[in-house]
Amino acid sequence: MAQSNRTRQCYTSHPRRRRSSWCCSFAVQPSSPENRAFTKPAFRKNKKPDSSVSKHGPYSVPNSPKPGLNFVGRIDPRRILSPGRVSPIDSDPTADTIRDIIPDPSPPVDLNSKSRSESFRGRSGRRSFSDTGSDSGRGVFDVRLNLRGKNGGGLVLELNSEVLIENSEVFAGLISEYRKNLGSKCNRNEDGGNLSRKICRIEVPDVENLGIFRDTIELMFEEDIAKRLLKIGAYRAIDILEVSAGIMFTKGVLSCLKYLEAVPWTEEEEDKLRNLFTVFKFDETTTRDILARLDLLSSESSQENLAKQLVWSITTCADANARNELKSLVKGLLCRSSVYEKDQHDLTKEDLYDVCHSCLGSLVSLMKEASDNTPQGTAVKKDTGKPLIGRISRQVDNIIWLLEILLDRQIGEEFVGMWADQVDLLKMHESTSPMVRYELSRVSAILFIAMGTRKLHCRSEARAVLLQAWFGPMLLDFGWLQRCKKGLDMKALEEAMGQTLLTLPMKQQYMLFTEWFGYFSKHGTECPNLSKSFQIWWRRSFLRGSETHAIESR
């Protein structure tokens, strides 16, 4: 009996219906449902309820297991015949219009007058109506919370004041202020009525997400908040944390923080948390673990050192599969694209060139070892037990990988000079086996392709020195490059070599094209085919004026 007095109930299966304990009226007279066909109650199995209507059926006030919590929700105007009488007509699924509820005669408490009004705004999301919680015996609905959506719509919650006072400092202050003002009015009026029967109305305007606000209020009536958060998920828990912090719902804040610290986050969830922590200041002891996960590196130097260590570790990695995987990973992190900030302090130009010098030094040492063992060509180093050719190829791969990073950052001009000045490598190229020396031409090929495709811009003197040094070795090694491409596009290489030659002064073009012509006439397909570029050079050198222009245009 006591329980029935503390909670609101309504019966749904008898023709004689008991009048519900709440009343809703609309500003516009709702249309009569008398001419519409009767439908079955909304408690059907396997039927998805309409998102704009409360989950409960049309016959009763929602019989929520949570005490002291009554949801008026968004109700179709056609379901109301008169104040206090509920129509048995089901809601039309196509009816989207929500009409404003006429306010209670008691004066509302507007949160706009409070300095914390902005903290009530949640994030956008879909509304979700669910029955949760358990009965604790408190069923006096003496607070009506009217939520006004920022983009339209509204939601009315009839709540128990004791629960709100117990959980939220903001609501406790508003209810206390309301009762104080109401008590002074009752003292002035002899027949002012019982104070406990008055309903405190609180209006929350500009709520961005009604569902999030409602979920936050529901947590006040939960005995096990952590269990409920497991069903809600991390993304929605972050929004609930924001609302809980705004209304000073301490238990909800602590539960959300504890849950979020224990679960993994997506990048979007991490960004939401980071933004939230810039708006609200939480207790340091409570948020220490979460902040440890959100903290960036403390200084720019630590990030630079880490990036440099990653590059160094990859160039010294012994396992081929791991090295290739890590190269792809680090190159993607260090490359310059629209995703990355152009002024980030991750790896300096000097750091990259330091690693390049180191790799070139190692390559020179290996080539010396190879030139000393020219008859064998596959000498094995005693301390590693790995073939010399494999170690040379690995160093060349490292240099090409670093060169690709330099080209992506558009700082590869200095490497052109570095490669052109490798006098020791050029001397050893002449005396080394072709199956070893062609690895050097792989580096030259990357530079030629970059210059011929306009990805590498350098001075004319640098281009001339590079071609004078490495054009001859490229002619010798082209046949081996064709057989062991290792990712090279040979057609692109031939086209780029010709285009690069055409960027030189005419006298240098003359020397290099005549050198190519003589070598091509002897070795044929073992030499790059620069016929197209040779024709352009010939016309530009020996034909004049309009005749050259007419031929090139054809």
CSV table of N, CA and C in Angstrom, one decimal, residues 366-416:
chain,number,residue,atom,x,y,z
A,366,LEU,N,81.6,-1.2,-47.6
A,366,LEU,CA,81.2,-2.4,-48.2
A,366,LEU,C,81.7,-2.6,-49.6
A,367,MET,N,81.7,-1.5,-50.4
A,367,MET,CA,82.2,-1.5,-51.8
A,367,MET,C,83.7,-1.7,-51.8
A,368,LYS,N,84.4,-1.2,-50.8
A,368,LYS,CA,85.9,-1.5,-50.8
A,368,LYS,C,86.1,-3.0,-50.5
A,369,GLU,N,85.3,-3.6,-49.6
A,369,GLU,CA,85.4,-5.0,-49.4
A,369,GLU,C,85.0,-5.8,-50.6
A,370,ALA,N,84.0,-5.3,-51.4
A,370,ALA,CA,83.7,-6.0,-52.6
A,370,ALA,C,84.7,-5.9,-53.7
A,371,SER,N,85.4,-4.7,-53.8
A,371,SER,CA,86.4,-4.5,-54.8
A,371,SER,C,87.7,-5.3,-54.5
A,372,ASP,N,87.9,-5.6,-53.2
A,372,ASP,CA,89.0,-6.5,-52.8
A,372,ASP,C,88.8,-7.9,-53.1
A,373,ASN,N,87.5,-8.3,-53.2
A,373,ASN,CA,87.1,-9.7,-53.5
A,373,ASN,C,86.4,-9.8,-54.8
A,374,THR,N,86.9,-9.0,-55.8
A,374,THR,CA,86.2,-9.0,-57.1
A,374,THR,C,86.0,-10.4,-57.7
A,375,PRO,N,87.0,-11.3,-57.7
A,375,PRO,CA,86.8,-12.6,-58.4
A,375,PRO,C,85.7,-13.3,-57.8
A,376,GLN,N,85.5,-13.3,-56.5
A,376,GLN,CA,84.4,-14.0,-55.9
A,376,GLN,C,83.1,-13.3,-56.0
A,377,GLY,N,83.1,-12.0,-55.6
A,377,GLY,CA,81.9,-11.1,-55.8
A,377,GLY,C,80.9,-11.4,-54.8
A,378,THR,N,81.0,-12.5,-54.0
A,378,THR,CA,80.0,-12.8,-53.0
A,378,THR,C,80.7,-13.0,-51.7
A,379,ALA,N,81.6,-12.2,-51.3
A,379,ALA,CA,82.4,-12.4,-50.1
A,379,ALA,C,81.5,-12.3,-48.9
A,380,VAL,N,81.8,-13.0,-47.9
A,380,VAL,CA,81.0,-13.1,-46.7
A,380,VAL,C,81.8,-12.5,-45.5
A,381,LYS,N,81.2,-11.6,-44.8
A,381,LYS,CA,81.9,-11.0,-43.6
A,381,LYS,C,81.8,-11.9,-42.5
A,382,LYS,N,82.9,-12.1,-41.8
A,382,LYS,CA,83.0,-13.1,-40.8
A,382,LYS,C,82.1,-12.8,-39.6
A,383,ASP,N,82.0,-11.5,-39.2
A,383,ASP,CA,81.3,-11.3,-37.9
A,383,ASP,C,79.7,-11.3,-38.1
A,384,THR,N,79.3,-11.3,-39.4
A,384,THR,CA,77.8,-11.4,-39.6
A,384,THR,C,77.4,-12.7,-40.3
A,385,GLY,N,78.2,-13.2,-41.1
A,385,GLY,CA,77.8,-14.4,-41.8
A,385,GLY,C,76.8,-14.2,-42.9
A,386,LYS,N,76.7,-12.9,-43.3
A,386,LYS,CA,75.7,-12.6,-44.4
A,386,LYS,C,76.4,-12.3,-45.7
A,387,PRO,N,75.9,-12.6,-46.9
A,387,PRO,CA,76.5,-12.3,-48.1
A,387,PRO,C,76.8,-10.8,-48.3
A,388,LEU,N,77.9,-10.5,-48.9
A,388,LEU,CA,78.3,-9.1,-49.1
A,388,LEU,C,77.3,-8.4,-50.0
A,389,ILE,N,76.8,-9.0,-51.0
A,389,ILE,CA,75.8,-8.4,-51.9
A,389,ILE,C,74.6,-8.0,-51.2
A,390,GLY,N,74.1,-8.9,-50.3
A,390,GLY,CA,72.9,-8.6,-49.5
A,390,GLY,C,73.1,-7.3,-48.6
A,391,ARG,N,74.3,-7.2,-48.0
A,391,ARG,CA,74.6,-6.0,-47.2
A,391,ARG,C,74.7,-4.8,-48.0
A,392,ILE,N,75.3,-4.9,-49.2
A,392,ILE,CA,75.3,-3.7,-50.1
A,392,ILE,C,73.9,-3.3,-50.5
A,393,SER,N,73.1,-4.2,-50.9
A,393,SER,CA,71.8,-3.9,-51.3
A,393,SER,C,71.0,-3.3,-50.2
A,394,ARG,N,71.2,-3.8,-48.9
A,394,ARG,CA,70.4,-3.2,-47.8
A,394,ARG,C,70.8,-1.7,-47.6
A,395,GLN,N,72.1,-1.4,-47.7
A,395,GLN,CA,72.5,0.0,-47.5
A,395,GLN,C,72.0,0.9,-48.7
A,396,VAL,N,71.9,0.3,-49.9
A,396,VAL,CA,71.3,1.1,-51.0
A,396,VAL,C,69.9,1.3,-50.7
A,397,ASP,N,69.2,0.3,-50.2
A,397,ASP,CA,67.7,0.5,-49.9
A,397,ASP,C,67.5,1.6,-48.9
A,398,ASN,N,68.4,1.6,-47.9
A,398,ASN,CA,68.3,2.6,-46.8
A,398,ASN,C,68.5,4.0,-47.4
A,399,ILE,N,69.5,4.2,-48.3
A,399,ILE,CA,69.8,5.5,-49.0
A,399,ILE,C,68.6,5.9,-49.8
A,400,ILE,N,68.0,5.0,-50.6
A,400,ILE,CA,66.9,5.3,-51.4
A,400,ILE,C,65.7,5.7,-50.5
A,401,TRP,N,65.5,5.0,-49.4
A,401,TRP,CA,64.4,5.3,-48.5
A,401,TRP,C,64.5,6.7,-47.9
A,402,LEU,N,65.8,7.1,-47.5
A,402,LEU,CA,66.0,8.4,-47.0
A,402,LEU,C,65.8,9.5,-48.1
A,403,LEU,N,66.3,9.1,-49.3
A,403,LEU,CA,66.1,10.1,-50.4
A,403,LEU,C,64.7,10.3,-50.7
A,404,GLU,N,63.8,9.3,-50.6
A,404,GLU,CA,62.4,9.5,-50.9
A,404,GLU,C,61.8,10.5,-49.8
A,405,ILE,N,62.2,10.4,-48.6
A,405,ILE,CA,61.8,11.3,-47.5
A,405,ILE,C,62.2,12.7,-47.8
A,406,LEU,N,63.5,12.8,-48.3
A,406,LEU,CA,64.0,14.2,-48.6
A,406,LEU,C,63.3,14.8,-49.8
A,407,LEU,N,62.9,13.9,-50.8
A,407,LEU,CA,62.2,14.5,-51.9
A,407,LEU,C,60.8,14.9,-51.5
A,408,ASP,N,60.2,14.1,-50.6
A,408,ASP,CA,58.8,14.4,-50.2
A,408,ASP,C,58.8,15.7,-49.5
A,409,ARG,N,59.9,16.0,-48.7
A,409,ARG,CA,59.9,17.3,-48.0
A,409,ARG,C,60.6,18.4,-48.8
A,410,GLN,N,60.9,18.1,-50.1
A,410,GLN,CA,61.5,19.1,-51.0
A,410,GLN,C,62.8,19.7,-50.4
A,411,ILE,N,63.6,18.8,-49.9
A,411,ILE,CA,64.9,19.2,-49.3
A,411,ILE,C,66.0,18.3,-49.9
A,412,GLY,N,65.9,17.8,-51.1
A,412,GLY,CA,66.8,16.8,-51.7
A,412,GLY,C,67.9,17.4,-52.5
A,413,GLU,N,68.0,18.8,-52.6
A,413,GLU,CA,69.0,19.4,-53.5
A,413,GLU,C,70.4,19.1,-53.0
A,414,GLU,N,70.7,19.1,-51.7
A,414,GLU,CA,72.0,18.8,-51.2
A,414,GLU,C,72.5,17.4,-51.5
A,415,PHE,N,71.5,16.5,-51.6
A,415,PHE,CA,71.9,15.1,-51.8
A,415,PHE,C,72.5,14.9,-53.2
A,416,VAL,N,72.0,15.8,-54.2
A,416,VAL,CA,72.5,15.7,-55.5
A,416,VAL,C,74.0,16.0,-55.5
